[in-house]
Amino acid sequence: MKNYITQHVKHNGAKLRKLFINGLRDMLWAEKNLIKALPKLARAATSDDLKVVFEIHLTETQQHINRLERVFRNIGEPAKTKKCTAMIGLINECSEIIESTEEYSSVRDWGLIFASQKVEHYEIASYGTLRTIANILRYSEVAELLQQTLDEEIQANTKLSDLADAYIYMEAVLD
Ligand SMILES: [Fe+2]
């Protein structure tokens, strides 16, 4: 496997770099749009705990944008965006949940957790692969920056899972 990667990169380094840059641009677009969506999710959430998770992640998302801009500077490329169609779909799903659930209901929070965990999983998959490609291309500083963001996305996802577990407990107590 290692030989395969080494040989492969030798011949396709420039193409892999292009794929890497496109992936970074895709994420920059995704994060910039998430900045607009997260306050809406926080406003729509019923429980204060869920509101706080969205608010904290909003601050982190601004950091993710700053880090991506540092990544672009580091590799000597302009910090351009590329429309991320996957994120459009995921954000639309969040809006649909808000439209189709009642205000101040626990069902809405379940829906928001459901939809926002999909967003986090998309980001986790993207940053994980981008970090690995950065390592292959020997951008070690960049790989470290992407790892930091990846860790925060994983943390955000864990907080959402923990909240879901807590809600399961509360609903069980209510029954
Ligand atoms: Fe992010």
PDB file of C-alpha atoms and ligand atoms in Angstrom, residues 27 30-31 34 38 57 60-65 67-68 87 119-120 123-124 127 149-150 152-153 156, ligand 1:
ATOM      1  CA  MET A  27     -14.683  23.657   2.800  1.00  0.00           C
ATOM      2  CA  ALA A  30     -19.090  25.383   3.444  1.00  0.00           C
ATOM      3  CA  GLU A  31     -17.763  27.092   6.596  1.00  0.00           C
ATOM      4  CA  LEU A  34     -22.387  27.570   8.093  1.00  0.00           C
ATOM      5  CA  LEU A  38     -25.705  28.423  12.864  1.00  0.00           C
ATOM      6  CA  HIS A  57     -19.712  26.008  17.336  1.00  0.00           C
ATOM      7  CA  GLU A  60     -15.306  27.675  16.391  1.00  0.00           C
ATOM      8  CA  THR A  61     -16.527  27.927  12.797  1.00  0.00           C
ATOM      9  CA  GLN A  62     -15.041  31.429  12.562  1.00  0.00           C
ATOM     10  CA  GLN A  63     -11.758  29.863  13.721  1.00  0.00           C
ATOM     11  CA  HIS A  64     -12.111  27.188  11.023  1.00  0.00           C
ATOM     12  CA  ILE A  65     -12.379  29.925   8.394  1.00  0.00           C
ATOM     13  CA  ARG A  67      -7.394  28.401   9.812  1.00  0.00           C
ATOM     14  CA  LEU A  68      -8.345  27.632   6.215  1.00  0.00           C
ATOM     15  CA  MET A  87     -23.413  21.696   2.272  1.00  0.00           C
ATOM     16  CA  VAL A 119     -23.278  18.546   8.884  1.00  0.00           C
ATOM     17  CA  GLU A 120     -20.606  17.570  11.421  1.00  0.00           C
ATOM     18  CA  GLU A 123     -17.014  18.124   7.901  1.00  0.00           C
ATOM     19  CA  ILE A 124     -15.289  15.294   9.788  1.00  0.00           C
ATOM     20  CA  TYR A 127     -11.135  17.453   7.102  1.00  0.00           C
ATOM     21  CA  THR A 149     -10.219  21.805  13.048  1.00  0.00           C
ATOM     22  CA  LEU A 150     -10.983  18.095  12.689  1.00  0.00           C
ATOM     23  CA  GLU A 152     -13.149  20.541  17.043  1.00  0.00           C
ATOM     24  CA  GLU A 153     -15.640  19.057  14.567  1.00  0.00           C
ATOM     25  CA  ALA A 156     -18.999  19.303  18.371  1.00  0.00           C
TER      26      ALA A 156
HETATM   27 FE    FE B   1     -16.123  23.697  10.860  1.00  0.00          FE
END
